[in-house]
Amino acid sequence: MLKGSMPALVTPFKNGELDLETLKKLVEWHIGEGTHGLVPVGTTGESPTLTHREHETVVEEVVRAAAGRVPVVAGAGSNNTLESIRLIQHAEKVGATAALVVTPYYNKPTQRGLIAHFTAVHDCCTLPIVIYNIPGRSVIDMTPETMGELAKLPRIIAVKDATGDLARVCMQRMTCGADFIQLSGEDPTAHGFNAQGGTGCISVTANVAPRLCADLQNACAAGDYAKALEIQDKLMPLHKAIFTEPGVVGVKYAMSLLGLCGDEVRLPLTGLSDATKVLVKDAMVHAGLL
């Protein structure tokens, strides 16, 4: 159900407000470019600075625009279990395919706390759940053993792994089983992640290079890792440039160069420095996007 290139969608803004018309156009563009699924209101969707109603509106609009043509995995994570329950129940109500639930950040739960949190979210709805493990942002790292316990629950079906540790894929195959869906959450290792047993990537770079990211994933799925590596070589400078500063800032600037959306972000994020803009432009030229 969940595989291939799945952009962690940006949330376009115009004069501080949601730009829903541009959001709808982005959904159409992604589907036309071969994107395999859409992931709204994750970190790249600037969920930390959206109001609850804005968060819900973005999910509703993406589900409506996608119209069942590709899966929509709605961001529904929080460090507050009750809030996460509210978000996932809303995603279910409006027709999302699945929900992306991050490990609770800032309050630093134990592994036992992680199991309790994800069990509560699992039990509140009927949506499939993708665990989002990103210790660099949340501080907490869900161990493969903990993930294996959660994988026993019928609707916890996948992980977005942003650890950057390719050995994790094999370790999680041991604890969760070979059928447990593993999606990379880190663009630079997406190619190698698939070689270890992954089946796709929830990608930041795919916001600006959806065709290349989809082609890379298609090549991996076909077992043509030589072709996938050629594409990765085109994309690698862009991966690096986009994350020189916070990824959403870099990718929104890149998208603005293609006329896809504005580069507006919300505080505490700020626009790219001039030096980073040069890096992004050069990387886009290298990838054949400019």
Coordinates of C-alpha atoms in Angstrom, one line a residue:
M1 CA 0.0 0.0 0.0
L2 CA 2.8 2.4 0.9
K3 CA 5.8 2.5 -1.3
G4 CA 7.9 4.5 -3.7
S5 CA 8.4 8.3 -3.6
M6 CA 6.1 10.0 -1.2
P7 CA 6.8 13.8 -0.8
A8 CA 6.6 15.2 2.7
L9 CA 4.4 18.0 1.3
V10 CA 5.2 21.6 2.0
T11 CA 2.4 23.8 3.2
P12 CA 2.3 26.9 1.0
F13 CA 1.7 30.3 2.6
K14 CA 0.7 33.7 1.2
N15 CA 0.9 36.7 3.4
G16 CA 1.0 34.5 6.5
E17 CA -2.1 32.5 5.6
L18 CA -2.6 29.1 4.0
D19 CA -2.4 29.2 0.2
L20 CA -4.9 26.4 -0.5
E21 CA -5.1 27.0 -4.2
T22 CA -1.4 26.5 -4.6
L23 CA -1.6 23.4 -2.4
K24 CA -4.2 21.9 -4.7
K25 CA -2.0 22.6 -7.7
L26 CA 0.9 20.9 -6.0
V27 CA -1.1 17.8 -5.5
E28 CA -2.0 17.7 -9.2
W29 CA 1.6 18.3 -10.2
H30 CA 2.9 15.6 -8.0
I31 CA 0.5 13.0 -9.4
G32 CA 1.3 14.0 -12.9
E33 CA 5.0 13.7 -12.1
G34 CA 4.6 10.1 -11.0
T35 CA 4.6 10.6 -7.2
H36 CA 3.4 7.4 -5.4
G37 CA 1.8 9.0 -2.3
L38 CA 1.5 12.2 -0.4
V39 CA 2.4 13.0 3.2
P40 CA 0.9 16.4 4.3
V41 CA 1.5 18.2 7.6
G42 CA 4.7 16.5 8.7
T43 CA 7.7 18.6 9.8
T44 CA 8.2 19.7 6.2
G45 CA 4.6 20.8 6.2
E46 CA 5.5 23.1 9.1
S47 CA 3.1 21.4 11.4
P48 CA 4.8 22.9 14.5
T49 CA 3.5 26.3 13.5
L50 CA 0.1 25.4 12.1
T51 CA -2.9 25.9 14.3
H52 CA -5.0 22.8 14.9
R53 CA -7.6 24.0 12.4
E54 CA -5.0 24.8 9.8
H55 CA -3.6 21.3 10.3
E56 CA -7.0 19.7 9.7
T57 CA -7.7 22.0 6.7
V58 CA -4.5 20.9 5.0
V59 CA -5.3 17.2 5.5
E60 CA -8.9 17.7 4.2
E61 CA -7.7 19.6 1.1
V62 CA -5.0 17.1 0.2
V63 CA -7.4 14.2 0.6
R64 CA -10.0 15.9 -1.5
A65 CA -7.5 16.9 -4.2
A66 CA -5.9 13.5 -4.4
A67 CA -9.3 11.9 -4.8
G68 CA -8.1 8.4 -4.2
R69 CA -5.5 8.4 -7.0
V70 CA -2.6 8.1 -4.6
P71 CA -2.4 7.3 -0.8
V72 CA -2.5 10.2 1.6
V73 CA -0.6 9.6 4.8
A74 CA -1.7 12.4 7.1
G75 CA 0.7 13.7 9.8
A76 CA -1.0 13.1 13.1
G77 CA 1.9 13.2 15.6
S78 CA 2.3 15.1 18.8
N79 CA 4.1 14.9 22.2
N80 CA 0.6 15.0 23.7
T81 CA -1.2 11.6 23.3
L82 CA -4.6 13.1 23.5
E83 CA -3.8 15.6 20.8
S84 CA -2.4 12.9 18.6
I85 CA -5.6 10.9 19.1
R86 CA -7.6 14.0 18.0
L87 CA -5.5 14.4 14.9
I88 CA -5.6 10.8 13.8
Q89 CA -9.4 10.6 14.4
H90 CA -9.8 13.7 12.2
A91 CA -7.6 12.1 9.5
E92 CA -9.7 9.0 9.5
K93 CA -12.9 11.0 9.3
V94 CA -11.9 12.9 6.2
G95 CA -10.6 9.9 4.3
A96 CA -6.8 9.7 4.7
T97 CA -5.2 6.4 3.8
A98 CA -3.0 6.2 6.8
A99 CA -1.4 8.4 9.5
L100 CA 2.2 9.3 10.3
V101 CA 2.8 9.5 14.0
V102 CA 6.1 10.8 15.3
T103 CA 7.7 9.6 18.5
P104 CA 6.7 12.2 21.2
Y105 CA 9.3 14.9 21.3
Y106 CA 10.6 17.1 24.1
N107 CA 9.1 15.2 27.0
K108 CA 11.4 12.2 26.5
P109 CA 9.3 9.2 27.2
T110 CA 10.9 5.8 28.0
Q111 CA 10.5 2.9 25.6
R112 CA 7.7 1.7 27.8
G113 CA 6.1 5.2 27.3
L114 CA 6.5 4.9 23.5
I115 CA 4.6 1.6 23.6
A116 CA 1.8 3.1 25.7
H117 CA 1.6 6.2 23.4
F118 CA 1.4 4.3 20.2
T119 CA -0.9 1.7 21.6
A120 CA -3.4 4.4 22.6
V121 CA -3.2 6.0 19.2
H122 CA -3.6 2.6 17.5
D123 CA -6.7 1.7 19.6
C124 CA -8.5 5.0 19.0
C125 CA -9.2 4.5 15.3
T126 CA -9.1 2.1 12.4
L127 CA -6.4 3.8 10.3
P128 CA -3.1 2.2 9.5
I129 CA -0.2 3.9 11.3
V130 CA 3.3 4.7 10.2
I131 CA 5.7 5.2 13.1
Y132 CA 8.0 8.2 12.5
N133 CA 11.4 7.7 14.2
I134 CA 13.5 10.8 14.0
P135 CA 15.7 11.0 17.1
G136 CA 17.6 14.1 15.7
R137 CA 14.4 16.1 16.2
S138 CA 12.5 14.2 18.9
V139 CA 15.5 13.3 21.0
I140 CA 13.9 9.9 21.6
D141 CA 15.0 6.9 19.5
M142 CA 12.6 4.0 19.2
T143 CA 14.7 0.8 19.4
P144 CA 14.1 -2.0 16.9
E145 CA 13.0 -4.1 19.9
T146 CA 10.3 -1.6 20.8
M147 CA 9.2 -1.3 17.2
G148 CA 8.9 -5.1 17.1
E149 CA 6.5 -5.0 20.0
L150 CA 4.4 -2.4 18.3
A151 CA 4.5 -4.2 15.0
K152 CA 2.4 -6.9 16.6
L153 CA -0.5 -4.5 16.7
P154 CA -2.6 -5.1 13.5
R155 CA -2.7 -1.5 12.3
I156 CA 0.9 -0.4 13.0
I157 CA 2.2 -1.3 9.6
A158 CA 5.2 0.8 8.8
V159 CA 8.1 3.0 9.9
K160 CA 9.4 6.2 8.4
D161 CA 13.0 5.8 9.5
A162 CA 15.0 9.0 9.7
T163 CA 17.9 7.7 11.8
G164 CA 20.2 7.6 8.7
D165 CA 21.4 4.2 10.0
L166 CA 21.1 1.7 7.2
A167 CA 21.7 -1.2 9.6
R168 CA 18.4 -0.4 11.2
V169 CA 16.5 -1.7 8.2
C170 CA 17.9 -5.2 8.7
M171 CA 17.6 -5.0 12.5
Q172 CA 13.9 -4.0 12.1
R173 CA 13.3 -6.8 9.6
M174 CA 14.5 -9.1 12.4
T175 CA 12.2 -7.7 15.1
C176 CA 9.2 -6.6 12.9
G177 CA 9.2 -9.2 10.2
A178 CA 10.0 -8.9 6.5
D179 CA 6.4 -7.7 5.7
F180 CA 6.7 -4.7 7.9
I181 CA 6.9 -1.7 5.6
Q182 CA 10.1 0.4 5.9
L183 CA 10.3 3.8 4.3
S184 CA 13.3 6.0 4.4
G185 CA 12.9 9.4 6.0
E186 CA 16.3 10.6 5.0
D187 CA 16.9 11.5 1.3
P188 CA 20.7 11.0 1.1
T189 CA 20.3 7.3 2.1
A190 CA 17.1 6.5 0.2
H191 CA 18.9 4.4 -2.4
G192 CA 20.9 2.3 0.1
F193 CA 17.9 2.0 2.3
N194 CA 16.0 0.1 -0.4
A195 CA 18.9 -2.2 -1.0
Q196 CA 18.7 -3.2 2.7
G197 CA 15.0 -4.0 2.4
G198 CA 13.2 -0.7 2.3
T199 CA 10.4 0.0 -0.2
G200 CA 10.4 3.8 -0.5
C201 CA 11.1 7.2 0.9
I202 CA 9.0 10.0 2.5
S203 CA 11.1 12.7 0.9
V204 CA 11.8 16.4 1.3
T205 CA 13.6 16.7 -2.1
A206 CA 10.7 15.1 -3.9
N207 CA 8.8 18.4 -3.3
V208 CA 11.0 20.0 -6.0
A209 CA 12.2 16.9 -8.0
P210 CA 9.3 14.5 -7.9
R211 CA 10.0 12.9 -11.3
L212 CA 13.6 12.1 -10.4
C213 CA 12.7 10.8 -7.0
A214 CA 9.9 8.6 -8.4
D215 CA 12.3 7.3 -11.1
L216 CA 14.9 6.4 -8.5
Q217 CA 12.3 4.5 -6.5
N218 CA 10.9 2.7 -9.6
A219 CA 14.4 1.7 -10.5
C220 CA 15.0 0.2 -7.0
A221 CA 11.7 -1.6 -7.2
A222 CA 12.7 -3.2 -10.5
G223 CA 16.1 -4.2 -9.0
D224 CA 18.0 -1.8 -11.3
Y225 CA 20.3 -0.3 -8.6
A226 CA 22.8 0.9 -11.2
K227 CA 20.2 3.1 -12.8
A228 CA 19.0 4.2 -9.3
L229 CA 22.6 5.2 -8.4
E230 CA 22.9 7.3 -11.5
I231 CA 19.8 9.2 -10.4
Q232 CA 21.1 9.4 -6.9
D233 CA 24.3 11.0 -8.2
K234 CA 22.1 13.7 -9.8
L235 CA 20.2 14.3 -6.7
M236 CA 22.9 14.1 -4.0
P237 CA 24.1 17.8 -4.3
L238 CA 20.4 18.9 -4.0
H239 CA 19.8 16.7 -0.9
K240 CA 22.9 18.3 0.7
A241 CA 22.0 21.9 -0.4
I242 CA 18.4 21.7 0.8
F243 CA 19.5 20.7 4.3
T244 CA 22.2 23.3 4.6
E245 CA 19.5 25.2 6.6
P246 CA 16.2 23.7 7.7
G247 CA 14.9 21.5 4.9
V248 CA 11.6 23.1 4.4
V249 CA 13.3 26.5 3.9
G250 CA 15.6 25.1 1.3
V251 CA 13.0 23.2 -0.6
K252 CA 10.5 26.1 -0.6
Y253 CA 13.2 28.3 -2.1
A254 CA 14.0 25.7 -4.7
M255 CA 10.3 25.4 -5.5
S256 CA 10.0 29.2 -5.8
L257 CA 12.7 29.1 -8.5
L258 CA 10.4 26.8 -10.5
G259 CA 7.3 28.9 -9.9
L260 CA 5.6 26.2 -7.9
C261 CA 5.0 28.2 -4.7
G262 CA 6.4 31.0 -2.7
D263 CA 9.3 30.6 -0.4
E264 CA 7.4 32.0 2.6
V265 CA 7.9 30.2 5.9
R266 CA 6.7 30.9 9.4
L267 CA 8.8 32.0 12.4
P268 CA 11.0 30.8 14.0
L269 CA 12.1 29.7 10.5
T270 CA 13.6 32.4 8.3
G271 CA 14.4 32.6 4.6
L272 CA 17.6 31.2 3.2
S273 CA 20.9 33.1 3.4
D274 CA 22.3 34.3 0.1
A275 CA 25.2 31.8 0.3
T276 CA 22.7 28.9 0.7
K277 CA 20.6 30.1 -2.2
V278 CA 23.7 29.8 -4.5
L279 CA 24.2 26.2 -3.3
V280 CA 20.5 25.3 -4.0
K281 CA 20.6 26.9 -7.5
D282 CA 23.8 25.1 -8.4
A283 CA 22.4 21.8 -7.2
M284 CA 19.3 22.3 -9.2
V285 CA 21.4 22.9 -12.3
H286 CA 23.3 19.7 -11.6
A287 CA 20.0 17.8 -11.3
G288 CA 18.8 19.2 -14.6
L289 CA 15.9 21.1 -12.9
L290 CA 17.2 24.6 -14.0

